[in-house]
XYZ file of C-alpha atoms in Angstrom:
552
model
C -25.355 -48.458 -149.787
C -23.339 -49.420 -146.163
C -24.385 -45.485 -145.342
C -28.298 -46.685 -145.204
C -27.030 -49.766 -143.913
C -25.652 -47.716 -140.849
C -28.821 -45.718 -140.487
C -31.084 -49.239 -140.147
C -29.039 -50.503 -137.351
C -28.749 -47.302 -135.334
C -32.040 -47.756 -133.688
C -30.905 -51.469 -132.694
C -27.816 -50.678 -131.286
C -29.637 -47.727 -129.488
C -32.214 -50.003 -128.086
C -29.510 -52.439 -127.132
C -27.368 -49.801 -125.263
C -30.667 -48.598 -123.322
C -31.566 -52.716 -122.240
C -28.122 -52.781 -121.269
C -28.010 -49.777 -119.367
C -31.435 -51.373 -117.603
C -29.532 -53.891 -116.960
C -26.098 -52.739 -114.697
C -28.677 -50.237 -113.560
C -30.272 -52.744 -111.432
C -27.176 -54.932 -111.266
C -25.469 -52.336 -109.090
C -28.832 -51.568 -107.264
C -29.055 -55.087 -106.294
C -24.830 -55.300 -105.367
C -25.832 -52.025 -102.976
C -28.994 -52.775 -101.610
C -27.957 -51.725 -98.290
C -26.440 -48.399 -99.253
C -27.288 -45.100 -99.064
C -28.162 -44.769 -102.731
C -30.739 -47.277 -102.771
C -32.455 -45.548 -99.880
C -32.289 -41.904 -101.635
C -33.534 -43.402 -105.186
C -36.222 -45.408 -103.576
C -37.504 -44.074 -100.175
C -37.057 -40.202 -100.281
C -37.956 -40.000 -104.360
C -40.969 -42.349 -103.403
C -42.618 -39.688 -101.301
C -41.146 -36.836 -103.816
C -43.207 -39.181 -106.450
C -46.327 -39.684 -104.398
C -46.963 -35.962 -103.899
C -46.317 -35.016 -107.456
C -48.853 -37.950 -108.167
C -51.358 -36.347 -105.558
C -50.250 -32.523 -107.214
C -51.039 -34.195 -110.621
C -53.475 -36.734 -110.308
C -55.877 -36.958 -107.374
C -59.350 -36.447 -108.002
C -59.626 -32.808 -105.867
C -57.584 -29.893 -105.732
C -54.998 -30.395 -102.567
C -53.728 -27.506 -100.548
C -49.589 -29.059 -101.145
C -47.854 -27.158 -98.360
C -50.426 -27.747 -96.266
C -50.461 -31.568 -97.218
C -46.282 -31.618 -95.972
C -47.047 -29.753 -92.826
C -49.205 -32.366 -91.345
C -46.852 -35.146 -92.875
C -43.574 -33.590 -91.296
C -44.082 -34.585 -87.524
C -45.325 -37.801 -88.900
C -43.026 -38.761 -90.183
C -40.554 -37.312 -86.905
C -43.067 -39.211 -84.591
C -42.002 -42.579 -86.289
C -38.896 -41.631 -84.762
C -37.138 -41.603 -80.987
C -40.025 -38.779 -78.573
C -38.013 -35.824 -78.640
C -37.310 -35.337 -82.280
C -40.104 -32.918 -83.424
C -40.893 -30.761 -86.346
C -41.986 -26.983 -85.439
C -43.777 -24.767 -88.520
C -42.484 -21.166 -89.177
C -44.846 -19.887 -87.513
C -43.944 -21.186 -84.365
C -40.157 -21.069 -84.726
C -39.422 -17.670 -83.420
C -41.598 -18.334 -80.122
C -39.768 -21.400 -79.877
C -35.907 -19.941 -80.159
C -36.948 -17.074 -78.391
C -37.408 -19.407 -75.046
C -33.672 -20.161 -75.449
C -31.939 -17.700 -76.812
C -32.777 -14.789 -74.239
C -35.148 -12.511 -75.402
C -38.173 -11.798 -77.851
C -39.780 -8.581 -78.941
C -42.258 -6.932 -77.625
C -44.066 -4.300 -75.402
C -42.372 -5.784 -72.434
C -45.379 -6.357 -69.685
C -46.821 -9.616 -67.935
C -50.521 -9.839 -68.298
C -53.830 -12.113 -67.615
C -56.868 -12.505 -69.535
C -60.196 -11.083 -67.281
C -63.285 -11.335 -68.660
C -62.205 -11.472 -72.044
C -59.653 -8.449 -71.668
C -55.485 -8.319 -71.389
C -54.946 -6.871 -67.729
C -51.458 -5.458 -67.037
C -50.516 -7.505 -64.313
C -46.178 -6.115 -63.849
C -44.977 -3.675 -66.021
C -41.244 -4.842 -66.863
C -38.323 -2.544 -65.610
C -36.742 -0.428 -68.685
C -39.037 -1.630 -70.678
C -40.748 -0.318 -73.108
C -43.956 0.118 -71.684
C -43.582 1.427 -68.433
C -40.955 4.223 -70.849
C -44.320 5.826 -72.017
C -46.309 4.752 -68.351
C -48.130 2.027 -68.296
C -48.824 0.826 -65.081
C -50.039 -2.602 -63.093
C -53.774 -2.722 -63.555
C -54.512 -0.965 -66.881
C -56.712 -2.772 -69.237
C -55.693 -3.060 -72.603
C -58.829 -2.956 -75.195
C -57.839 -1.689 -78.654
C -54.783 -2.642 -80.578
C -53.700 -0.249 -83.363
C -57.001 1.781 -83.602
C -58.561 -1.580 -83.423
C -61.125 -3.138 -80.698
C -59.712 -6.299 -78.833
C -61.722 -7.408 -76.560
C -64.032 -10.615 -76.056
C -63.970 -13.462 -77.266
C -61.037 -13.645 -79.852
C -58.899 -11.764 -76.742
C -56.892 -15.481 -75.999
C -53.732 -16.581 -74.399
C -52.952 -17.903 -78.040
C -54.435 -14.499 -79.794
C -52.571 -11.998 -77.243
C -49.027 -12.375 -77.701
C -49.464 -11.999 -81.609
C -51.100 -8.749 -81.409
C -48.872 -7.166 -78.522
C -45.281 -8.573 -79.882
C -43.542 -7.308 -83.154
C -40.624 -7.162 -84.686
C -38.140 -4.622 -82.601
C -38.369 -1.298 -83.637
C -41.908 -1.543 -84.684
C -44.727 1.165 -83.634
C -48.359 -0.253 -81.846
C -51.096 1.982 -80.661
C -52.959 0.719 -77.512
C -55.790 1.802 -75.731
C -56.444 1.472 -71.642
C -58.727 1.596 -69.952
C -57.803 2.976 -66.191
C -59.807 2.294 -63.361
C -58.637 6.150 -61.912
C -59.101 8.125 -65.116
C -62.211 8.500 -66.742
C -60.879 9.041 -70.199
C -59.803 6.070 -72.501
C -55.929 6.593 -72.404
C -53.978 6.055 -75.525
C -49.994 4.979 -75.584
C -47.791 4.257 -78.904
C -45.792 1.996 -78.099
C -42.040 1.188 -79.922
C -41.271 -2.482 -79.011
C -37.949 -3.500 -78.172
C -35.685 -6.030 -76.501
C -37.426 -8.121 -73.908
C -35.103 -10.635 -71.880
C -36.705 -14.270 -70.973
C -34.753 -14.892 -67.812
C -33.312 -18.425 -67.497
C -33.085 -17.531 -62.962
C -36.035 -16.707 -61.226
C -34.776 -16.123 -58.063
C -31.371 -15.977 -56.198
C -31.006 -14.813 -52.761
C -29.669 -15.874 -49.412
C -32.534 -18.320 -48.128
C -30.971 -18.599 -44.233
C -27.925 -17.308 -42.314
C -25.558 -17.328 -45.004
C -27.315 -20.073 -47.352
C -27.844 -19.439 -50.693
C -30.819 -20.068 -53.325
C -30.712 -20.353 -56.552
C -33.000 -20.933 -58.966
C -32.832 -22.324 -62.964
C -36.286 -22.573 -64.448
C -34.307 -23.091 -68.305
C -30.968 -23.249 -69.586
C -30.978 -20.367 -72.168
C -28.419 -19.171 -73.429
C -28.031 -16.246 -70.946
C -28.298 -18.568 -67.951
C -24.303 -18.868 -67.105
C -24.089 -14.735 -67.461
C -27.111 -14.674 -65.416
C -25.195 -17.235 -62.657
C -22.468 -15.431 -62.520
C -24.177 -12.300 -61.659
C -26.049 -14.631 -59.140
C -23.020 -16.080 -57.773
C -20.684 -12.316 -57.464
C -24.088 -11.146 -55.366
C -24.155 -13.760 -52.908
C -20.311 -14.023 -52.668
C -21.394 -10.073 -51.710
C -23.318 -11.233 -48.963
C -20.716 -13.598 -48.055
C -22.342 -17.173 -48.496
C -20.893 -19.991 -47.520
C -23.439 -22.580 -48.729
C -25.893 -23.407 -52.274
C -29.435 -25.105 -52.956
C -29.412 -25.037 -56.501
C -33.707 -25.835 -57.274
C -33.781 -27.944 -61.101
C -37.345 -28.677 -59.877
C -39.264 -28.333 -63.208
C -36.596 -27.348 -65.103
C -37.043 -29.221 -68.658
C -33.349 -28.350 -69.691
C -32.653 -26.512 -72.687
C -28.808 -25.960 -74.359
C -26.401 -28.280 -73.518
C -23.898 -25.955 -73.635
C -25.110 -23.977 -71.188
C -25.812 -26.746 -68.623
C -21.918 -27.791 -69.409
C -20.826 -24.199 -68.129
C -22.979 -23.889 -65.699
C -21.665 -27.431 -64.133
C -17.971 -25.849 -64.835
C -18.668 -23.509 -61.940
C -18.439 -26.037 -59.528
C -16.228 -29.114 -60.780
C -12.340 -28.766 -59.790
C -10.648 -29.056 -63.090
C -9.810 -32.370 -64.924
C -13.793 -33.223 -63.656
C -15.239 -35.262 -66.854
C -19.012 -33.581 -66.978
C -20.175 -35.007 -69.766
C -19.837 -37.293 -72.728
C -22.336 -37.930 -76.155
C -21.886 -40.549 -78.517
C -24.304 -41.327 -81.955
C -24.182 -43.858 -84.853
C -22.141 -40.685 -86.840
C -21.057 -39.046 -84.140
C -18.004 -39.923 -82.204
C -17.440 -39.962 -78.512
C -16.912 -36.113 -77.722
C -15.991 -35.474 -73.562
C -16.574 -31.987 -71.713
C -14.410 -31.761 -68.955
C -14.148 -28.975 -66.223
C -11.332 -26.493 -67.228
C -10.929 -25.344 -63.312
C -12.024 -21.545 -64.286
C -15.095 -22.252 -62.223
C -15.800 -19.636 -59.458
C -17.415 -22.212 -57.064
C -15.796 -25.205 -57.069
C -15.402 -26.006 -52.992
C -19.099 -24.413 -51.345
C -20.952 -26.857 -49.886
C -23.604 -27.840 -52.674
C -27.474 -29.235 -52.419
C -29.346 -29.943 -56.255
C -33.252 -29.968 -55.476
C -34.954 -31.802 -58.521
C -37.952 -33.485 -58.909
C -40.082 -35.723 -61.854
C -40.091 -32.160 -63.606
C -36.441 -31.787 -63.469
C -34.866 -32.685 -66.845
C -31.841 -32.977 -69.923
C -29.489 -30.345 -69.320
C -30.936 -30.651 -66.047
C -30.415 -33.957 -65.778
C -26.679 -33.252 -67.170
C -26.026 -30.951 -64.130
C -27.313 -33.164 -61.777
C -25.572 -36.282 -63.082
C -22.114 -34.389 -63.184
C -22.680 -33.257 -59.267
C -23.561 -36.541 -58.416
C -21.137 -38.867 -60.599
C -18.706 -36.733 -59.176
C -19.380 -36.972 -55.501
C -19.587 -32.890 -55.775
C -22.848 -32.514 -53.855
C -26.131 -33.899 -52.828
C -29.130 -34.367 -54.840
C -32.388 -34.424 -52.735
C -36.016 -34.384 -53.534
C -37.590 -36.719 -56.259
C -36.301 -39.010 -59.693
C -35.890 -36.910 -62.674
C -37.607 -37.105 -66.326
C -35.169 -39.504 -68.216
C -34.538 -37.356 -70.555
C -31.017 -38.701 -72.654
C -31.097 -37.626 -75.595
C -29.731 -34.785 -77.721
C -31.406 -32.758 -80.424
C -29.592 -30.567 -83.313
C -32.004 -28.079 -85.040
C -31.829 -27.792 -88.217
C -33.469 -24.899 -90.146
C -35.545 -25.411 -93.738
C -35.687 -22.227 -96.831
C -39.465 -21.611 -95.375
C -39.055 -20.910 -91.828
C -39.435 -24.606 -90.456
C -37.543 -26.913 -88.853
C -36.803 -29.717 -86.859
C -35.217 -30.695 -83.794
C -33.348 -34.177 -84.987
C -32.078 -36.867 -82.122
C -28.498 -37.007 -82.741
C -26.332 -38.377 -80.356
C -27.152 -39.951 -76.531
C -25.627 -38.323 -73.463
C -23.777 -40.488 -70.714
C -23.472 -39.053 -66.850
C -19.653 -39.489 -65.723
C -20.160 -42.593 -64.166
C -21.013 -44.212 -68.147
C -24.609 -44.259 -67.687
C -27.583 -43.226 -69.538
C -30.571 -41.723 -67.975
C -32.495 -41.775 -70.788
C -35.513 -43.711 -69.651
C -37.752 -46.461 -71.943
C -39.351 -45.890 -75.089
C -40.367 -47.942 -77.948
C -40.020 -46.047 -81.481
C -43.103 -44.687 -83.100
C -45.067 -44.887 -79.388
C -44.817 -40.680 -77.874
C -48.237 -41.664 -76.310
C -47.003 -43.705 -73.763
C -44.087 -42.669 -73.610
C -45.698 -39.401 -72.297
C -48.135 -41.110 -70.102
C -45.109 -42.097 -67.607
C -44.965 -39.286 -65.259
C -48.636 -39.768 -65.116
C -47.654 -44.129 -64.573
C -45.051 -42.677 -61.274
C -47.816 -40.717 -59.833
C -50.285 -43.798 -60.330
C -47.287 -46.575 -58.952
C -46.713 -44.149 -56.143
C -43.237 -42.861 -56.847
C -44.447 -39.470 -55.872
C -44.956 -40.286 -52.152
C -42.239 -43.749 -51.754
C -39.316 -44.207 -52.458
C -40.083 -47.852 -52.495
C -41.979 -47.573 -55.445
C -39.438 -46.828 -57.865
C -37.927 -49.879 -59.552
C -34.455 -50.346 -60.484
C -33.095 -52.246 -62.868
C -29.858 -53.538 -61.442
C -28.347 -54.335 -64.645
C -27.938 -50.595 -65.288
C -25.300 -50.227 -62.228
C -22.680 -48.071 -62.042
C -20.774 -46.107 -59.230
C -19.629 -42.811 -58.083
C -15.641 -41.759 -58.264
C -16.107 -42.056 -54.411
C -18.120 -45.730 -55.651
C -21.085 -45.026 -54.273
C -24.047 -46.887 -56.446
C -26.381 -44.861 -59.058
C -28.385 -46.395 -61.629
C -29.568 -45.209 -65.589
C -31.877 -46.206 -67.546
C -34.924 -43.614 -65.862
C -33.509 -40.213 -64.835
C -31.305 -39.401 -62.109
C -31.943 -40.956 -58.688
C -32.006 -38.272 -55.545
C -29.345 -38.880 -52.850
C -32.331 -38.017 -49.920
C -35.972 -38.641 -51.085
C -38.660 -36.295 -50.442
C -41.589 -37.511 -51.169
C -44.122 -34.620 -52.669
C -46.360 -33.111 -49.665
C -49.799 -34.252 -50.007
C -51.190 -33.053 -46.349
C -54.282 -30.996 -46.878
C -55.177 -32.083 -50.290
C -59.567 -32.278 -50.691
C -61.516 -32.364 -53.193
C -62.713 -29.106 -52.307
C -59.204 -27.707 -52.574
C -58.471 -29.325 -56.237
C -61.568 -28.099 -57.347
C -60.926 -24.438 -56.459
C -57.074 -24.576 -57.714
C -57.801 -27.044 -60.983
C -60.500 -24.114 -62.138
C -58.500 -20.819 -61.582
C -60.789 -19.729 -58.717
C -57.920 -19.048 -56.515
C -56.319 -17.070 -59.574
C -59.254 -15.493 -60.072
C -60.110 -13.987 -56.581
C -56.677 -12.948 -56.090
C -55.982 -11.079 -59.378
C -59.617 -9.386 -58.206
C -58.280 -8.688 -55.014
C -54.973 -7.263 -56.092
C -56.633 -4.849 -58.440
C -59.065 -3.694 -55.896
C -56.619 -2.901 -53.247
C -53.343 -2.111 -55.153
C -53.006 1.212 -53.628
C -52.980 0.175 -50.034
C -50.782 -3.004 -51.159
C -48.506 -0.871 -53.030
C -46.665 0.100 -49.602
C -45.678 -3.713 -48.779
C -42.351 -4.028 -50.528
C -41.105 -7.660 -49.828
C -43.357 -11.072 -49.317
C -42.854 -10.745 -45.123
C -44.696 -7.979 -44.888
C -46.876 -8.190 -47.462
C -47.845 -11.616 -46.020
C -48.260 -10.069 -42.641
C -50.895 -7.416 -43.656
C -52.816 -10.492 -45.383
C -53.385 -12.467 -42.895
C -55.455 -9.396 -40.911
C -57.310 -9.126 -44.163
C -59.923 -12.662 -43.601
C -58.141 -14.197 -47.221
C -59.866 -17.234 -46.669
C -63.581 -16.823 -45.653
C -63.981 -14.215 -48.341
C -62.277 -16.494 -50.761
C -64.842 -18.942 -49.480
C -67.252 -16.731 -50.412
C -66.492 -15.792 -53.921
C -66.105 -19.118 -54.420
C -69.718 -20.089 -53.551
C -70.582 -17.276 -56.415
C -68.803 -19.421 -58.680
C -70.911 -22.550 -57.893
C -67.836 -24.147 -55.673
C -70.262 -25.033 -52.577
C -68.236 -24.513 -49.370
C -67.593 -27.579 -47.807
C -66.660 -26.282 -43.985
C -65.260 -30.346 -42.911
C -62.591 -30.087 -46.431
C -62.029 -26.026 -46.230
C -60.853 -26.499 -42.309
C -58.640 -29.579 -43.532
C -57.443 -27.127 -46.550
C -57.043 -24.386 -44.824
C -52.976 -23.414 -45.335
C -52.887 -24.627 -48.329
C -55.686 -22.069 -49.172
C -53.964 -19.607 -47.126
C -50.553 -20.168 -48.668
C -52.243 -20.434 -52.299
C -53.927 -17.279 -51.932
C -50.929 -15.191 -50.572
C -48.684 -16.319 -53.232
C -50.270 -15.421 -55.470
C -51.219 -12.207 -53.986
C -47.788 -12.042 -53.646
C -46.376 -12.782 -57.260
C -49.268 -9.961 -58.572
C -48.137 -6.994 -57.022
C -44.491 -7.952 -55.941
C -42.778 -10.157 -58.914
C -41.820 -14.064 -59.631
C -38.600 -13.686 -57.032
C -41.010 -12.618 -54.056
C -43.556 -15.433 -54.822
C -40.528 -18.162 -54.642
C -39.121 -16.416 -51.095
C -42.911 -16.756 -49.947
C -43.454 -20.544 -51.716
C -39.630 -21.774 -50.104
C -40.852 -20.836 -46.298
C -42.686 -23.742 -46.099
C -40.964 -25.821 -48.883
C -40.325 -29.763 -47.305
C -37.575 -30.422 -49.931
C -36.177 -26.743 -49.466
C -35.984 -27.352 -45.873
C -34.778 -30.667 -45.755
C -31.964 -28.888 -47.702
C -30.988 -26.240 -45.169
C -30.831 -28.918 -42.813
C -27.933 -30.710 -44.673
C -26.206 -27.713 -45.473
C -26.721 -26.612 -41.316
C -25.315 -30.088 -40.372
C -22.588 -30.259 -43.197
C -23.851 -33.480 -44.762
C -24.267 -31.812 -48.502
C -19.987 -34.193 -49.101
C -20.704 -37.256 -50.433
C -19.184 -40.512 -48.027
C -17.709 -42.879 -49.364
C -19.746 -46.142 -48.995
C -18.490 -48.558 -46.410
C -16.421 -51.079 -47.650
C -18.300 -54.173 -48.814
C -17.493 -57.435 -51.707
C -19.438 -54.880 -54.524
C -17.928 -51.657 -53.911
C -14.356 -53.831 -53.267
C -14.623 -54.769 -56.950
C -15.403 -51.360 -57.732
C -12.820 -49.222 -57.108
C -13.101 -45.654 -58.206
């Protein structure tokens, strides 16, 4: 009898236990409403539940992987402008830019008339080893025709790149040969250089152009320094214009080469990351050389770490225009499917304590992306007076010079963008790619004549005798760009510089192109002037009530 009674009460006891469990769970859930416990058990599970519901109950079949791929960037868009999602198909290309190499056949190419044209063959690369030369046209890949509308700037690299050691067979049309040539190329590691040029720009003044802070940038810098030292370089220009950044650690390593021991380079901190400071260790190879750093609105992130460290420590002079203003640090986090996110985890600060991150609103990336356009329209590229500085974000260098936070690194010497000679005709032929088309075709037709010129100066002197601009005007007219004599006369020097530069690049490569362009670059010439006058060392401001209250 007692046994039967017990069996009767068991369901009641279980029901009471369940109700009690729910009550206790609700109580503790409310008690810890601000903790990670609730976030995990509501927000993240809510997303997972939504996906399961759609997968199980939605009226039509849905590609869940595609749905997630589209949702990931949307979620990150609700954070800062620099937290991003990278799909698996793009991750290798993104990483290779910073890692310093990728696996391919080793050519620089352009696409003309729906065909891959080989502009240059990388020295020592796989293509050079089998006999590919500049001027070749690639018409087939792995015995399949590859010409026409399917040949795009996106599809061509995918065809030519591949795993190291893999083979690719290409068919080539060479202007000097009647038959199609076939080459089997074993793909190999192709270096991606972070330094575009390093040379003596005048007398014993050195110039180094850093295009990104990739994995190999510090090593490349040491090689460049060694070369310039052998040439008895006694002053240096570091060009960071257009350098959008890269690896923070590499920027710190490069700054270390120029700063005395104990100088703060940068520090970073975030909500879940304690302040971490990085100091120069005294092993730098060029701690005392007169130094100028060039910047513009394209200089961002790691470029701003280097520029800020030089400026705040009064180690050199910054010349050019205000930098981009990116003071956030991203951590790469990879997923099992090969995709990844770059999540902002800290802010970095220059040695004076300033954050150079420009203003942004959470989830308003569009406005943020338009900032550079707004700067241009407001006249900032042309007049220093157009730049609005926040007096509430005032900081001081080690000598007591005033610097500002909240929107990039302001140069010590402002050089406006040079618009001399800009006309609607010039803008039209450049923006429509007509100058590049002409330069390529001219190079292609005259390669046998141009090949004997080994540097930018000798090639430039030859081009001056060839009526390049007049021939180009006729070419542009055939492309429906009507001749405008008055505008052409105003833009003549710019047209000449653009056309010569592209031909020099096609024949001699990037460094010789940069040498040519730098000859008439106002920012570069200002840097040379500063070094020649021995004015690259900042000086303390005259004592005022302001500087007396802020000793270094």
